[in-house]
Short mmCIF file of C-alpha atoms and ligand atoms in Angstrom, two decimals:
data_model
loop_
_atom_site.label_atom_id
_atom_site.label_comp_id
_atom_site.label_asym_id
_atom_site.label_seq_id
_atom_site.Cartn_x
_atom_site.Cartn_y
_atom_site.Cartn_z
CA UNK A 9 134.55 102.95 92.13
CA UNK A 10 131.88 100.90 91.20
CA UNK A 11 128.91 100.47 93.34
CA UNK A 12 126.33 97.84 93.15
CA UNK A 13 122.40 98.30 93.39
CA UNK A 14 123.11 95.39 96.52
CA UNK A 15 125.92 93.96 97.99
CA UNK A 16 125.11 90.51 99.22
CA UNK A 17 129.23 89.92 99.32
CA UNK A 18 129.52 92.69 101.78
CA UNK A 19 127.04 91.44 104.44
CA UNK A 20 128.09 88.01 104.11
CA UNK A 21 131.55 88.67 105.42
CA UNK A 22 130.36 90.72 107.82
CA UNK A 23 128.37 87.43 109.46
CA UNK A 24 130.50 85.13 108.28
CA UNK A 25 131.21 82.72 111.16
CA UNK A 26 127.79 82.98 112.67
CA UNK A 27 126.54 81.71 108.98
CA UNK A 28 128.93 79.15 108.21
CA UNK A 29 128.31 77.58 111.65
CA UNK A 30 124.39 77.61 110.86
CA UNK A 31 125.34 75.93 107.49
CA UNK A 32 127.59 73.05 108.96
CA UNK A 33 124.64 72.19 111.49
CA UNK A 34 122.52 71.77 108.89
CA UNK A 35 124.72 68.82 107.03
CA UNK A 36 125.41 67.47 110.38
CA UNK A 37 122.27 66.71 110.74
CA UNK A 38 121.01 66.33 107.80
CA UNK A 39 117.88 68.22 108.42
CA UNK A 40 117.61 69.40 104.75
CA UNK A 41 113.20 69.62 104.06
CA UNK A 42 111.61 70.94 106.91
CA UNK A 43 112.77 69.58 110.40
CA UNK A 44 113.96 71.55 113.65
CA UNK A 45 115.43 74.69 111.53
CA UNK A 46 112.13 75.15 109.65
CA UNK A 47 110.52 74.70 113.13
CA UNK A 48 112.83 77.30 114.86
CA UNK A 49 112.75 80.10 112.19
CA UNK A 50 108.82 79.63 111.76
CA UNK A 51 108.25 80.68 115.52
CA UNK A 52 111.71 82.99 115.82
CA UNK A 53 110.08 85.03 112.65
CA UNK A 54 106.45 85.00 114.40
CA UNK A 55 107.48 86.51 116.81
CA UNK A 56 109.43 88.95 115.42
CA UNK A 57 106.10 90.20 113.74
CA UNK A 58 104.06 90.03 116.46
CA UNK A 59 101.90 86.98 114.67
CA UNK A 60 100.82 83.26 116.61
CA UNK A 61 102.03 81.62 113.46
CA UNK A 62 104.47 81.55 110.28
CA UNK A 63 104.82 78.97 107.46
CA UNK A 64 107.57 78.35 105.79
CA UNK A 65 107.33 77.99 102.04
CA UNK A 66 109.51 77.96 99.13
CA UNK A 67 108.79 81.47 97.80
CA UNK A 68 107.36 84.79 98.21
CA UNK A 69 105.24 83.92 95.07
CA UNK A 70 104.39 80.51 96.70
CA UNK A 71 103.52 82.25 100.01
CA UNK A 72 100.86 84.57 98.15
CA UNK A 73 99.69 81.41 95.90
CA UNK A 74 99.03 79.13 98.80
CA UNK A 75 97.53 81.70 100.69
CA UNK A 76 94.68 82.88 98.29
CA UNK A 77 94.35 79.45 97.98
CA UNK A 78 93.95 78.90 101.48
CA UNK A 79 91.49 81.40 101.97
CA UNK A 80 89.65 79.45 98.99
CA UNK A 81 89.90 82.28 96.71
CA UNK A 82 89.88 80.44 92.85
CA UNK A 83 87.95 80.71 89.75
CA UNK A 84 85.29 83.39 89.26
CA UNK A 85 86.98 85.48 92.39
CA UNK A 86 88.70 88.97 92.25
CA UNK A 87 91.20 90.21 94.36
CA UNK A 88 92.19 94.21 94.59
CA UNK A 89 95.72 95.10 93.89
CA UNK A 90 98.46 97.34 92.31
CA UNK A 91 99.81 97.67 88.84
CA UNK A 92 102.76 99.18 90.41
CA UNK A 93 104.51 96.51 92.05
CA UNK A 94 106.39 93.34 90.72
CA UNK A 95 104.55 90.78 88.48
CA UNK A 96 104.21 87.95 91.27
CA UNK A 97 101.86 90.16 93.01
CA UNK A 98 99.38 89.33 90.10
CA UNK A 99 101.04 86.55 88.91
CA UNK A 100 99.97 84.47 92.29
CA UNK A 101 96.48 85.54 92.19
CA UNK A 102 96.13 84.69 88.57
CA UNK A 103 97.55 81.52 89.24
CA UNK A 104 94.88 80.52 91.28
CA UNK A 105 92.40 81.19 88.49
CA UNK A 106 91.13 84.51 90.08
CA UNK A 107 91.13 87.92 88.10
CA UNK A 108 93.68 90.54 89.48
CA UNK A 109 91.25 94.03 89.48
CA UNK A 110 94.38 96.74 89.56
CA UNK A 111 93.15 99.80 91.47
CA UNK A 112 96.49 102.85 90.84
CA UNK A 113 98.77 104.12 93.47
CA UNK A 114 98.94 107.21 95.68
CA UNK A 115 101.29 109.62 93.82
CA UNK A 116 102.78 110.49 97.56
CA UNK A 117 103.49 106.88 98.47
CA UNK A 118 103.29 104.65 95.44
CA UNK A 119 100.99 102.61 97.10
CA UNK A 120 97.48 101.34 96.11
CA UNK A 121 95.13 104.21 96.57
CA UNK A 122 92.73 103.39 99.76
CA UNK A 123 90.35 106.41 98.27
CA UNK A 124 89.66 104.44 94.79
CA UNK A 125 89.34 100.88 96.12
CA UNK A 126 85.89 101.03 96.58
CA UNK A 127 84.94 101.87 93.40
CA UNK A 128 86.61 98.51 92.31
CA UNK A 129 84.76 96.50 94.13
CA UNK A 130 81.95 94.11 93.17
CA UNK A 131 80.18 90.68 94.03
CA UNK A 132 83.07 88.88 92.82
CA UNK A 133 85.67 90.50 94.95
CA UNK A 134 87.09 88.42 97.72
CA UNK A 135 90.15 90.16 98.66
CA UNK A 136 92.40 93.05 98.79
CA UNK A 137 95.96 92.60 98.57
CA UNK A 138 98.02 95.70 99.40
CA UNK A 139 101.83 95.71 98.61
CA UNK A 140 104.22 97.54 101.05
CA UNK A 141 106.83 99.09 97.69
CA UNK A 142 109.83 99.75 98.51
CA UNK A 143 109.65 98.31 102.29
CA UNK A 144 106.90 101.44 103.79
CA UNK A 145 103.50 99.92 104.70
CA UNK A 146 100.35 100.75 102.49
CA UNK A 147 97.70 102.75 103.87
CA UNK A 148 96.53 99.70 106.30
CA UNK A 149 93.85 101.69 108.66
CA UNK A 150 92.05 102.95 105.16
CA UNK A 151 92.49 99.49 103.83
CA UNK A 152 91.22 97.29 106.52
CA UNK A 153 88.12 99.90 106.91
CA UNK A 154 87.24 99.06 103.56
CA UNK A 155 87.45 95.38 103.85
CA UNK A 156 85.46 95.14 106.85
CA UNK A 157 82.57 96.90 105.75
CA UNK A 158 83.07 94.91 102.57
CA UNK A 159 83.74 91.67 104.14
CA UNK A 160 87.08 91.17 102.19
CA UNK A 161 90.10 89.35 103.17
CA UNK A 162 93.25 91.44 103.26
CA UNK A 163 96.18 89.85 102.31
CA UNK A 164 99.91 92.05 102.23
CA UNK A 165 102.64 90.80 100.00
CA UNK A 166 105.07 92.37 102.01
CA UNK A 167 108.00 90.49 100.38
CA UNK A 168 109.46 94.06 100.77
CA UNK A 169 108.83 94.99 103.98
CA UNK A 170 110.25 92.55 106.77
CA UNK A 171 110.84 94.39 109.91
CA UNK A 172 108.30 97.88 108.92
CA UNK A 173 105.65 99.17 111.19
CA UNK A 174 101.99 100.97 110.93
CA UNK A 175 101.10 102.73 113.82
CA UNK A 176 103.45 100.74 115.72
CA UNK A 177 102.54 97.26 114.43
CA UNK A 178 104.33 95.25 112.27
CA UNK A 179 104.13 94.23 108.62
CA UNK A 180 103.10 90.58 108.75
CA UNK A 181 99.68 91.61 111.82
CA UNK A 182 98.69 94.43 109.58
CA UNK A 183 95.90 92.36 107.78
CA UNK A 184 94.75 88.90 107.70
CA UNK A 185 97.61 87.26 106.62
CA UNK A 186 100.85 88.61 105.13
CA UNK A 187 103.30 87.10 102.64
CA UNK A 188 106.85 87.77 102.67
CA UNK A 189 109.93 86.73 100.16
CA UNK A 190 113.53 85.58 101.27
CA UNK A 191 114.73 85.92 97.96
CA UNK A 192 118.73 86.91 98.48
CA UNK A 193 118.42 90.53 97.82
CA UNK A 194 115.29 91.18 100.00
CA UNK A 195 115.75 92.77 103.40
CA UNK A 196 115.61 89.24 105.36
CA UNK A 197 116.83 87.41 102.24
CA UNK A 198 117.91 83.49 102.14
CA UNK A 199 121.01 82.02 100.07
CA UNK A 200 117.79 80.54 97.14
CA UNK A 201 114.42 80.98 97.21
CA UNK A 202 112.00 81.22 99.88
CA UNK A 203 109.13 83.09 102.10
CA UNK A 204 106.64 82.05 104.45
CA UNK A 205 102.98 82.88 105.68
CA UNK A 206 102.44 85.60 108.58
CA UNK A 207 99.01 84.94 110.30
CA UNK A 208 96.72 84.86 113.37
CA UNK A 209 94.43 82.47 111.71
CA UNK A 210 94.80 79.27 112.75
CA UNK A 211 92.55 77.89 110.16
CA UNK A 212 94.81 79.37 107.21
CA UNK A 213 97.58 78.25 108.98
CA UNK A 214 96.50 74.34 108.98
CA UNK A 215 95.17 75.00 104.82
CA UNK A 216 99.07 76.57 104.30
CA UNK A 217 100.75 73.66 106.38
CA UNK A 218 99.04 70.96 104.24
CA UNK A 219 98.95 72.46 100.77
CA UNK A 220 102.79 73.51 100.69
CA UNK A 221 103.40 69.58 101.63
CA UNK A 222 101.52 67.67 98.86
CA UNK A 223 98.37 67.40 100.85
CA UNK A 224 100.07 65.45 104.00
CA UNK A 225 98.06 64.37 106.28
CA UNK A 226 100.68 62.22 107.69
CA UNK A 227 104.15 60.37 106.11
CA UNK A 228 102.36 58.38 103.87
CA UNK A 229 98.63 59.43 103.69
CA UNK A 230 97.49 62.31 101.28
CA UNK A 231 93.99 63.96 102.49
CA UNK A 232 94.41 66.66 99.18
CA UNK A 233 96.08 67.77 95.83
CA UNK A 234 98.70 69.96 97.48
CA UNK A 235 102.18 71.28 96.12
CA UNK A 236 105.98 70.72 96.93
CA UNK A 237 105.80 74.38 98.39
CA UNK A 238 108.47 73.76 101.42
CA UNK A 239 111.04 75.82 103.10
CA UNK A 240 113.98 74.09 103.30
CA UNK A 241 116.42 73.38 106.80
CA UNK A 242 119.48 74.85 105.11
CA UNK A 243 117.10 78.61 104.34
CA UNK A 244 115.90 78.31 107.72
CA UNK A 245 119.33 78.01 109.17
CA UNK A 246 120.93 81.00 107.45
CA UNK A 247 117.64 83.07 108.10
CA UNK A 248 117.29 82.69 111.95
CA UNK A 249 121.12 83.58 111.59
CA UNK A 250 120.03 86.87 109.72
CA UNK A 251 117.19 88.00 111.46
CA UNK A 252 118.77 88.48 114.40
CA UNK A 253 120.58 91.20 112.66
CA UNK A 254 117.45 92.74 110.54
CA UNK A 255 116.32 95.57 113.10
CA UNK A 256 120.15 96.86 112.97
CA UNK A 257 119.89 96.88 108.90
CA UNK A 258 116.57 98.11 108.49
CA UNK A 259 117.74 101.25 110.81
CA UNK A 260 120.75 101.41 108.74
CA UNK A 261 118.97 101.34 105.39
CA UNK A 262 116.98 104.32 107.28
CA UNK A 263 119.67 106.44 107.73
CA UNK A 264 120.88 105.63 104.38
CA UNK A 265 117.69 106.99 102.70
CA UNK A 266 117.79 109.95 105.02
CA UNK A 267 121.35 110.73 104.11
CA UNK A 268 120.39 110.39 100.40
CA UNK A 269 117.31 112.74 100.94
CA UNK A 270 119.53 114.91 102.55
CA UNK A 271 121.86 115.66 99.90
CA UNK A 272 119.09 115.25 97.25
CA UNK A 273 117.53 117.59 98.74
CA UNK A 274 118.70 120.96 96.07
CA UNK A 275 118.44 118.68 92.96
CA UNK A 276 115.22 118.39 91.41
CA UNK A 277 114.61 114.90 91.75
CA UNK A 278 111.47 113.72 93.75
CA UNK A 279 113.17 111.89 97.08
CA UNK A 280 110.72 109.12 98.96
CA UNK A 281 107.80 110.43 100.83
CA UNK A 282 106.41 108.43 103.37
CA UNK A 283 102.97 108.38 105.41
CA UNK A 284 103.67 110.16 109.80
CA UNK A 285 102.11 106.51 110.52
CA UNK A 286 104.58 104.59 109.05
CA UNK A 287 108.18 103.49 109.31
CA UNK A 288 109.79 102.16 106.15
CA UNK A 289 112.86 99.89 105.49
CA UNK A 290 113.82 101.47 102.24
CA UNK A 291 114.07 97.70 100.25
CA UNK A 292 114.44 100.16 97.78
CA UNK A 293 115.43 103.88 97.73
CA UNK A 294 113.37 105.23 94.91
CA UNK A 295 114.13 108.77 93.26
CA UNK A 296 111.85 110.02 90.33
CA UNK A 297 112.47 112.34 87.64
CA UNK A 298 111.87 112.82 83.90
CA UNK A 299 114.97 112.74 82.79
CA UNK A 300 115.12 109.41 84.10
CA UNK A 301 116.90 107.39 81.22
CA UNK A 302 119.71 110.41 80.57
CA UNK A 303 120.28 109.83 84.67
CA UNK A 304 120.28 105.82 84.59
CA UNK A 305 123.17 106.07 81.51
CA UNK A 306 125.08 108.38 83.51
CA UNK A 307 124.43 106.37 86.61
CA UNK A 308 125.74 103.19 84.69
CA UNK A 309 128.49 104.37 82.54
CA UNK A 310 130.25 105.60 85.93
CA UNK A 311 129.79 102.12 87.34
CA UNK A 312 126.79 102.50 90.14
CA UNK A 313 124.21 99.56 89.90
CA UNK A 314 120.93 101.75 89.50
CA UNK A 315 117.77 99.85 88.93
CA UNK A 316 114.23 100.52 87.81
CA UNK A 317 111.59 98.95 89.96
CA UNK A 318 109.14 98.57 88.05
CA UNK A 319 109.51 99.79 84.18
CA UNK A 320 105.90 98.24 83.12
CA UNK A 321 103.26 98.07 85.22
CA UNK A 322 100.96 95.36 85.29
CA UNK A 323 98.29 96.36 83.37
CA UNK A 324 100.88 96.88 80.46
CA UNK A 325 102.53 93.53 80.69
CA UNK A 326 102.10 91.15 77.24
CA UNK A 327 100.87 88.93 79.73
CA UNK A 328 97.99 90.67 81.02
CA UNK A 329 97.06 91.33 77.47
CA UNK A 330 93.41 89.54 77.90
CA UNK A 331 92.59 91.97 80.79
CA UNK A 332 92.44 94.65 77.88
CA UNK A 333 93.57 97.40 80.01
CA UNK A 334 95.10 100.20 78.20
CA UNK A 335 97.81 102.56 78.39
CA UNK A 336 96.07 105.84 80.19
CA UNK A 337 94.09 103.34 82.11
CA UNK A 338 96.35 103.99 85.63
CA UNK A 339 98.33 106.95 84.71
CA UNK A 340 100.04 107.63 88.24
CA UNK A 341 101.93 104.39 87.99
CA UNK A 342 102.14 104.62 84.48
CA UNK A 343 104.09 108.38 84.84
CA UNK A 344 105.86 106.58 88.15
CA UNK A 345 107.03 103.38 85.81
CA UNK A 346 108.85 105.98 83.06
CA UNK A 347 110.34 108.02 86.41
CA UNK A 348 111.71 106.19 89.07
CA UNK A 349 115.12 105.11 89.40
CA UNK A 350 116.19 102.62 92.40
CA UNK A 351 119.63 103.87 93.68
CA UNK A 352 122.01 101.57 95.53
CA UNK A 353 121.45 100.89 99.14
CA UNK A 354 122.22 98.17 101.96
CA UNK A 355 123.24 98.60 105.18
CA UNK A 356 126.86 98.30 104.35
CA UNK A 357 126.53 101.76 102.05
CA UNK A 358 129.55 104.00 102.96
CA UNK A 359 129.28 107.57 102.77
CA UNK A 360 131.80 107.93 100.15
CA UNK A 361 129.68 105.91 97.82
CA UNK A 362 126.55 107.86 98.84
CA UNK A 363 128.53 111.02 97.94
CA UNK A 364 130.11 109.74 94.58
CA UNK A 365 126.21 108.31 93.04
CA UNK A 366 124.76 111.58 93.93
CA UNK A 367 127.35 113.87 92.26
CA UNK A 368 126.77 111.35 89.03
CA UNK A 369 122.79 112.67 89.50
CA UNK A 370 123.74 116.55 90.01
CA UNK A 371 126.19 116.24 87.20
CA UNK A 372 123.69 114.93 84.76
CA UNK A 373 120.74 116.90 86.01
CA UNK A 374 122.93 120.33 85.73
CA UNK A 375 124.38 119.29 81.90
C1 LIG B 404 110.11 89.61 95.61
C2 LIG B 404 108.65 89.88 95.52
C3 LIG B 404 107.70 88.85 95.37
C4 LIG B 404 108.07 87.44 95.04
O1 LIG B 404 108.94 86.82 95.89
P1 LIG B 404 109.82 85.56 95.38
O2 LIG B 404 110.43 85.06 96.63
O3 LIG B 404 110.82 86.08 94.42
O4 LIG B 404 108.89 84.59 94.75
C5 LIG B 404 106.37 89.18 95.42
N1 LIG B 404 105.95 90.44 95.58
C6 LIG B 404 106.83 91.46 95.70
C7 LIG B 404 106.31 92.84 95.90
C8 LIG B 404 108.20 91.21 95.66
O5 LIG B 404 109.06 92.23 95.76
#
């Protein structure tokens, strides 16, 4: 048996017709950059979340780049984030010539600690950017509490967390804006790249719309330096196609993780804790334990696709050298980096499978 960390194969057959139809339209009509399917998905997926608008853009990296820059955030400007999440988080604001300022994680959820954020904060900082790991919302009520009083900007990349809720709300209304991925293996994922912009502000909205289009002000007039940032028809298609069938995954994924937890439960591995106000969608289910690289071997020599998300945080990266942040300097996702193991799940995850990784773990853990 081997068993994959995702199976993309698996969920494709399962939709088959509805996405090969969705595909077809789109040559028919040759609606390939932007155009009625871009249209469609944008409102189809703001509503979903709850938001008046969403922007389609080429990336979950281009949907946090554009959006700092659309709040004006640039040069001189910090931005609050985590170490412990995966490099486009600081990548995007870096990009925009602001300084990521890493504040560590809540050993419970792996999410940025709302109880050290202020501490991090100085004139420069502009915004906080919170990443939902692993699909299960950061700490939003803390996190917004601080930013007002601070008069930040909260931005969530919550390329992880399509279709979670806070308190009954939905990733994507939880701050200011919110930036998803629809890269393949993401919960809501395309067939190539792309994400898009979650907002009630109309003013970001109209920045987004005209900096992920060169700057368009209309076919052949440029009012700004923008970027070819765009979603394209054929993404659109396939994702109104898909998230019509997110709510049933994301519930599956849930009882997935439970099942896992479940059986996990007389090992001593550390199973995925999450805050009474939240409800995840387990992007990733995330064990941790010491042994971790004598489990991932065992794990891989028997076939079973485990992953590590994230080996090195931020701070540690060669390219965040210049920051001059040093090991010791966030040791809960330093110890979390060297422990956590991602074990397979999608929707389609069988029992059997479930029941053959988790023997590989007991096996290795009672050698
Ligand atoms: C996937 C991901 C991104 C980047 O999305 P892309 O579509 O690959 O550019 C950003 N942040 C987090 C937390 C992610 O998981």
């Amino acid at each position: 048996m081997t068993i994959p960390l995702v199976d993309l194969k698996i969920q494709y057959q399962s939709i088959k017709e509805e996405i090969d139809d969705a595909i077809q339209r789109v040559i028919d009509n040759t609606a390939f950059i932007m155009g009625k399917e871009v249209v469609e998905f944008e409102a189809a997926f703001a509503d979903y979340c709850g938001a008046r608008y969403a922007i389609g853009v080429s990336s979950g990296t281009g949907a946090l780049f554009l959006t700092l820059l659309g709040y004006g955030i640039g040069l001189g400007d910090e931005v609050i984030t985590t170490p412990f999440t995966f490099f486009a988080t600081g990548e995007a604001i870096s990009q925009v010539g602001a300084r990521p300022v890493f504040v560590d994680v809540d050993p419970l959820t792996y999410n940025i600690d709302p109880a050290k954020i202020t501490a991090a904060i100085t004139p420069h900082t502009k915004a906080i950017m919170p990443v939902h790991l692993y699909g299960q919302p950061a700490d939003m009520d803390a996190i917004n509490a601080i930013a007002r009083e601070h008069n930040l900007v909260v931005i969530e990349d919550a390329a992880q967390a399509h279709g979670s809720f806070y308190n009954g709300t939905r990733a994507g209304v939880l701050g200011d804006a919110a930036c998803f991925s629809f890269y393949p293996s993401k919960n809501l994922g395309c067939y190539g790249d792309g994400g898009i912009v979650v907002t009630n502000d109309e003013h970001l909205t109209e920045r987004v719309r005209s900096l992920r289009d060169h700057g368009r002000s209309s076919k052949y007039e440029h009012a700004e330096l923008g970027y070819g940032h765009r979603l394209d028809g054929m993404q659109a298609a396939i994702l109104g196609v898909k998230l019509q069938h997110l709510d049933a995954w994301n519930e599956s994924r849930r009882q997935r993780a439970a099942r896992y937890s479940d059986l996990l439960a007389d090992t001593p591995v550390i199973t995925p804790q999450h805050l009474p106000q939240t409800t995840p969608v387990y992007h990733c289910y995330v064990i941790r334990t010491p042994e971790r690289e004598r489990v991932l071997e065992q794990l891989r020599a028997a076939g079973i696709g485990a992953g590590v998300h994230y080996p090195i945080p931020l701070h540690l990266q060669p390219a965040y050298q210049h920051l001059e942040l040093e090991a010791g300097s966030f040791p809960v996702s330093e110890t979390l980096a060297a422990e956590v193991i991602s074990l397979p799940i999608y929707a389609e995850l069988s029992d059997e499978q479930q029941d053959f990784v988790v023997e590989h773990i007991q096996k290795t853990l009672d050698a």
